[in-house]
Every structure is written in C-alpha cells, then in structure tokens.
Coordinates of C-alpha atoms in Angstrom, one line a residue:
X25 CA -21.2 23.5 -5.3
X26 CA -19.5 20.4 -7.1
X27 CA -19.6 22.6 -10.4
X28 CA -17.7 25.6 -8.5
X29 CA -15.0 22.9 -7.2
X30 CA -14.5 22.0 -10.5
X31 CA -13.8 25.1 -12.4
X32 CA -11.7 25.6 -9.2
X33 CA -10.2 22.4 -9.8
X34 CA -9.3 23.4 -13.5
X35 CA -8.4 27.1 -12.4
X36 CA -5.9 25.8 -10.7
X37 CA -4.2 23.4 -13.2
X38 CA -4.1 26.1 -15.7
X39 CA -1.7 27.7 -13.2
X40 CA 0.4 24.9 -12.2
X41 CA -1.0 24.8 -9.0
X42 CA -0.3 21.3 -7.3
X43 CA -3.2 20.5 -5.2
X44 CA -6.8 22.1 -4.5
X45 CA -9.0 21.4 -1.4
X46 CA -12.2 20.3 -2.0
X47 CA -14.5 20.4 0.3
X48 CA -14.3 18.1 3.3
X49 CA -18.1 17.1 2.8
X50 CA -17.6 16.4 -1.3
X51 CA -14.6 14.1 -0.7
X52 CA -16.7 12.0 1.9
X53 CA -19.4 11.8 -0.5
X54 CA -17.0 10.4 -3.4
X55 CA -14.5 8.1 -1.1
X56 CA -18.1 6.2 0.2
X57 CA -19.8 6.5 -3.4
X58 CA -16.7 4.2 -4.8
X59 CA -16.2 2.5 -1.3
X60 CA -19.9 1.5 -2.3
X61 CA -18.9 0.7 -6.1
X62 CA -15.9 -1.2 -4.7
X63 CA -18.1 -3.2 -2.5
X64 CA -20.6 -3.9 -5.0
X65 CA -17.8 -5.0 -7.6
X66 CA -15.3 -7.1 -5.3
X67 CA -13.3 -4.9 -6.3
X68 CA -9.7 -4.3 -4.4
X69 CA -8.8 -0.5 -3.2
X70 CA -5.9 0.9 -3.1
X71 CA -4.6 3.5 -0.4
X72 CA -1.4 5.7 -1.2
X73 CA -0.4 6.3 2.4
X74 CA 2.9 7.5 3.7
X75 CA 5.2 9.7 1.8
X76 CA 4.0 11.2 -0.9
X77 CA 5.5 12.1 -4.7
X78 CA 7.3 15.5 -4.2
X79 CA 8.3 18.1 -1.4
X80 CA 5.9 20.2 0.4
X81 CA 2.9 17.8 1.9
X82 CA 1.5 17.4 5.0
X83 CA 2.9 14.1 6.2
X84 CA 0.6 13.6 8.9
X85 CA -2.1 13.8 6.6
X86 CA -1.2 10.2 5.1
X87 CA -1.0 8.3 8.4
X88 CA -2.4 4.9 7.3
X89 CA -4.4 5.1 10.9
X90 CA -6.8 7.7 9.7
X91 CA -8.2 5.2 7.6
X92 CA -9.3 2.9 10.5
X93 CA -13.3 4.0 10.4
X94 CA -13.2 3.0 6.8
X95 CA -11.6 -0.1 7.1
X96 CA -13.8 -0.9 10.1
X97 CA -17.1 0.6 7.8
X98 CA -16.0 -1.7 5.0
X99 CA -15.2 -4.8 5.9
X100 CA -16.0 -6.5 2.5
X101 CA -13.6 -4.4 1.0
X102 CA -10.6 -5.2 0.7
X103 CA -7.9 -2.4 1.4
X104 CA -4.2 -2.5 -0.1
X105 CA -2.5 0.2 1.9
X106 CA 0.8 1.6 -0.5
X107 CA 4.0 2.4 0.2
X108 CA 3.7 0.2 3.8
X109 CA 2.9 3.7 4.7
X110 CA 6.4 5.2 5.7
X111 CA 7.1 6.8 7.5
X112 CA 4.2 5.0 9.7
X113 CA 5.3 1.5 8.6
X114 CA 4.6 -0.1 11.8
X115 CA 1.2 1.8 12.4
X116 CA 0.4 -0.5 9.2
X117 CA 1.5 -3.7 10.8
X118 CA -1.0 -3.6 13.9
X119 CA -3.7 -2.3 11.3
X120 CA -3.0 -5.4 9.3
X121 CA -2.7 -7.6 12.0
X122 CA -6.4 -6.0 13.4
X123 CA -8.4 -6.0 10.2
X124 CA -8.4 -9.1 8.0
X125 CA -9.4 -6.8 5.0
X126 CA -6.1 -4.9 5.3
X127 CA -3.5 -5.9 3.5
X128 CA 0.6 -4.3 2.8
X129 CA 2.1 -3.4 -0.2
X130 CA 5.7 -2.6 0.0
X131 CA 5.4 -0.7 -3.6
X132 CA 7.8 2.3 -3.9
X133 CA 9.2 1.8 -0.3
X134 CA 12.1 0.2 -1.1
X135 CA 13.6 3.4 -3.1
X136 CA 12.4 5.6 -0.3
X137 CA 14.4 3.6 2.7
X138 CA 15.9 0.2 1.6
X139 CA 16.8 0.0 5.8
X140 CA 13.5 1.0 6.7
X141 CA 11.9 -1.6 4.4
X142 CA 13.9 -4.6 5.9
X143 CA 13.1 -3.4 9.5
X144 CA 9.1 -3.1 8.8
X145 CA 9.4 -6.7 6.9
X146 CA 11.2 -8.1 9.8
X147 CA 8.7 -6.6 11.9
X148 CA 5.6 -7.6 9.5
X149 CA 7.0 -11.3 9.3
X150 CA 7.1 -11.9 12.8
X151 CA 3.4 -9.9 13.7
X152 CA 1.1 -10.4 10.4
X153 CA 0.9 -13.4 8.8
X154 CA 2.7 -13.2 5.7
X155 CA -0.5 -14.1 3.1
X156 CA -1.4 -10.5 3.7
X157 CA 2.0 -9.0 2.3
X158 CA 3.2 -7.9 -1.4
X159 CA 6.8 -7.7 -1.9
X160 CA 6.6 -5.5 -5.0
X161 CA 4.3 -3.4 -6.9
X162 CA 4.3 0.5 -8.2
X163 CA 2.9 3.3 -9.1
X164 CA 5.5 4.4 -11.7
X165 CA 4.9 5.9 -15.0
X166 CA 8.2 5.2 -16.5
X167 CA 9.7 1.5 -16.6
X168 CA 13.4 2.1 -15.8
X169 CA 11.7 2.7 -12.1
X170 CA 9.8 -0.6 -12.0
X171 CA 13.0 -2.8 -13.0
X172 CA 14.9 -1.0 -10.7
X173 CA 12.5 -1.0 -8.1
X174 CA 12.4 -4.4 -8.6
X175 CA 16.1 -5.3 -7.9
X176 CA 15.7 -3.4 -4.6
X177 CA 12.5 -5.2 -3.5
X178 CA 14.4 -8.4 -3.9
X179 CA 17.4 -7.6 -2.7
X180 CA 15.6 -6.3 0.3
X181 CA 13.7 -9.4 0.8
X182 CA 16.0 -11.9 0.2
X183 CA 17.8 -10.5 2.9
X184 CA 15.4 -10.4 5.7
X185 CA 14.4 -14.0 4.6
X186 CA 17.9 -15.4 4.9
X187 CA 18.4 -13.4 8.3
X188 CA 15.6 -15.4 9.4
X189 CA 16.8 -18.5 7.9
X190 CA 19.9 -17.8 10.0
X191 CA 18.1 -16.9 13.1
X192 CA 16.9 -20.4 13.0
X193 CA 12.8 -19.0 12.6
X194 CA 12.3 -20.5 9.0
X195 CA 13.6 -23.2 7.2
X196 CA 15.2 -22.3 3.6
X197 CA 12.1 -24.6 2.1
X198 CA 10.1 -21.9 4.5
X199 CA 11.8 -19.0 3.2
X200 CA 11.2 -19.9 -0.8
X201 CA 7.5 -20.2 0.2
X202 CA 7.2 -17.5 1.7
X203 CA 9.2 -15.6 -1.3
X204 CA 7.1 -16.8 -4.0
X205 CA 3.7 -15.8 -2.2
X206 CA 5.5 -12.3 -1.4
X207 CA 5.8 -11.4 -4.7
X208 CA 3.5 -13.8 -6.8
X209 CA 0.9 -15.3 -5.1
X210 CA -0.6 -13.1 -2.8
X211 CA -0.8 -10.0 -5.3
X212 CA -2.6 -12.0 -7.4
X213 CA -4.8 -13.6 -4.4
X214 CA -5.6 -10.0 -3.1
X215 CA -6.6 -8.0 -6.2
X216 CA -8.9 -10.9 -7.6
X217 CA -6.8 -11.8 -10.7
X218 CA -7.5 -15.7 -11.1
X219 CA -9.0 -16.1 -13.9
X220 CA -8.9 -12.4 -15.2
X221 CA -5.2 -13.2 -16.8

C-alpha cells in the first residue's frame, strides 16, 4: 500500500498536480512515527496551521484545534503552532494558554493581516504568558520576504507594546523585556538552541 501511494505521489508531480491524499491510516502512522522520533530527540515540532501558501485549500482543514489529541498525547513534545493559525488566531491563544507544550509563532502572519496580528497579540499578551510567544520567524525561500517580514513583525509589535505602555498595563522597562524575549529569547528557549549556536 505505501509503495502504491508513492508512485501516486510521483504520478501526480509529474503532472503538476498540487496535493495527493494519502491514506488517512498512512498519515497517522508517519505523524506518531516522528511524534515518537521527536520525543525521543527533544526535538521541537512545528505545525503550519491556518492559511495556507496559495488559493484553493480547505481552510477548515488547518484549524490549530484539530491538533488537541496530539498535543494532549504528547506532552513532552513540544508544539510550535505557525502562522498563529489565522484565521483561528484566537483558537491558538486558549490552546496555548491549556497546554504548557504549546507554544505561538507569529511567522508569516504579519504579511497575511498586519490588523489581525496586533489584535491576536493584544489578545495573546493579556491571556498567555508571554514566554510562550515568537514575534518573528518564516518559512520563506527567498530573503527579500524574511527582511520584509521582518519590518512588519516589528512594526506590528512595537505597537501593541506601546499601546500597552499607554494603557498603563506595562511599564516601558516591561515593554523592552518583553520585546527582546518576543523575538530573541524565547525562539531560542523553545527550539532547544543553547548551546547548538
């Protein structure tokens, strides 16, 4: 069976053809085989939720919540869930806030919605505590993407920090901190990278 979903597998990219189904039961089997390897290797995994690359997906199908059994299956695994899940962004708060092996990563989502990624950090700053946050990150292959993705992220967050500087809920010391562990220290802190640099 996993030979004949491969040469359907390569069938299909000698076509063009953008996705193929494999079985429900062979994806299972591989997601818990390198949910186990993961596991084994203290190794962080990422989730592309939300939105994805492209026109013509089933957005429903990348709702960060149907990944609650593994989350609660895996709880020595640490999850990095992409993209803060958009359009589900707040789905991804309570998971974060309900499982301390979930984390956020706001890769990507502040070119999809720069609005939307100020409300959900607003939202995430004031419900999850804000170790469990990334501020940047991505998935790009080219590197014009990553500087200008970067720009947005903090542009994005510098103004949801001073908006709660102004609202009187962090100081500005509190705000810095709270900048540098967004984008610096709790990347590093959640994929494992002291010493490894």
């Amino acid at each position: 069976a996993f030979a004949s979903c491969i040469d359907e597998w390569e069938r299909a990219g000698r076509r063009g053809d953008a996705q193929v189904a494999f079985p429900v039961n062979l994806q299972d089997y591989m997601m818990h085989f390198i949910l186990g390897k993961a596991s084994e290797r203290n190794l962080t995994f990422q989730f592309h939720t939300g939105l994805q690359e492209g026109n013509g997906n089933i957005v429903t199908n990348s709702d960060p919540a149907l990944l609650t059994n593994l989350f609660m299956k895996y709880p020595d695994v640490d999850f990095d869930v992409f993209h803060i899940g958009y359009p589900f962004q707040h789905v991804v708060s309570a998971l974060c806030k309900n499982f301390p092996n979930v984390f956020i990563d706001m890769c990507w989502a502040h070119i999809i919605s720069p609005a939307a990624v100020r409300d959900a950090l607003s939202d995430y700053l004031d419900a999850v505590p804000y170790n469990k946050i990334s501020a940047f990150g991505g998935d790009y292959c080219f590197i014009d993407g990553v500087y200008g993705h970067l720009r947005l992220a903090r542009e994005n967050v510098s103004k949801v920090l001073s908006d709660k500087v102004d609202e009187g809920i962090f100081s500005e010391d509190k705000a810095l901190e709270i900048a540098k562990a967004l984008f610096y220290e709790n990347p590093f802190r959640i994929f494992k990278l002291q010493g490894k640099l």
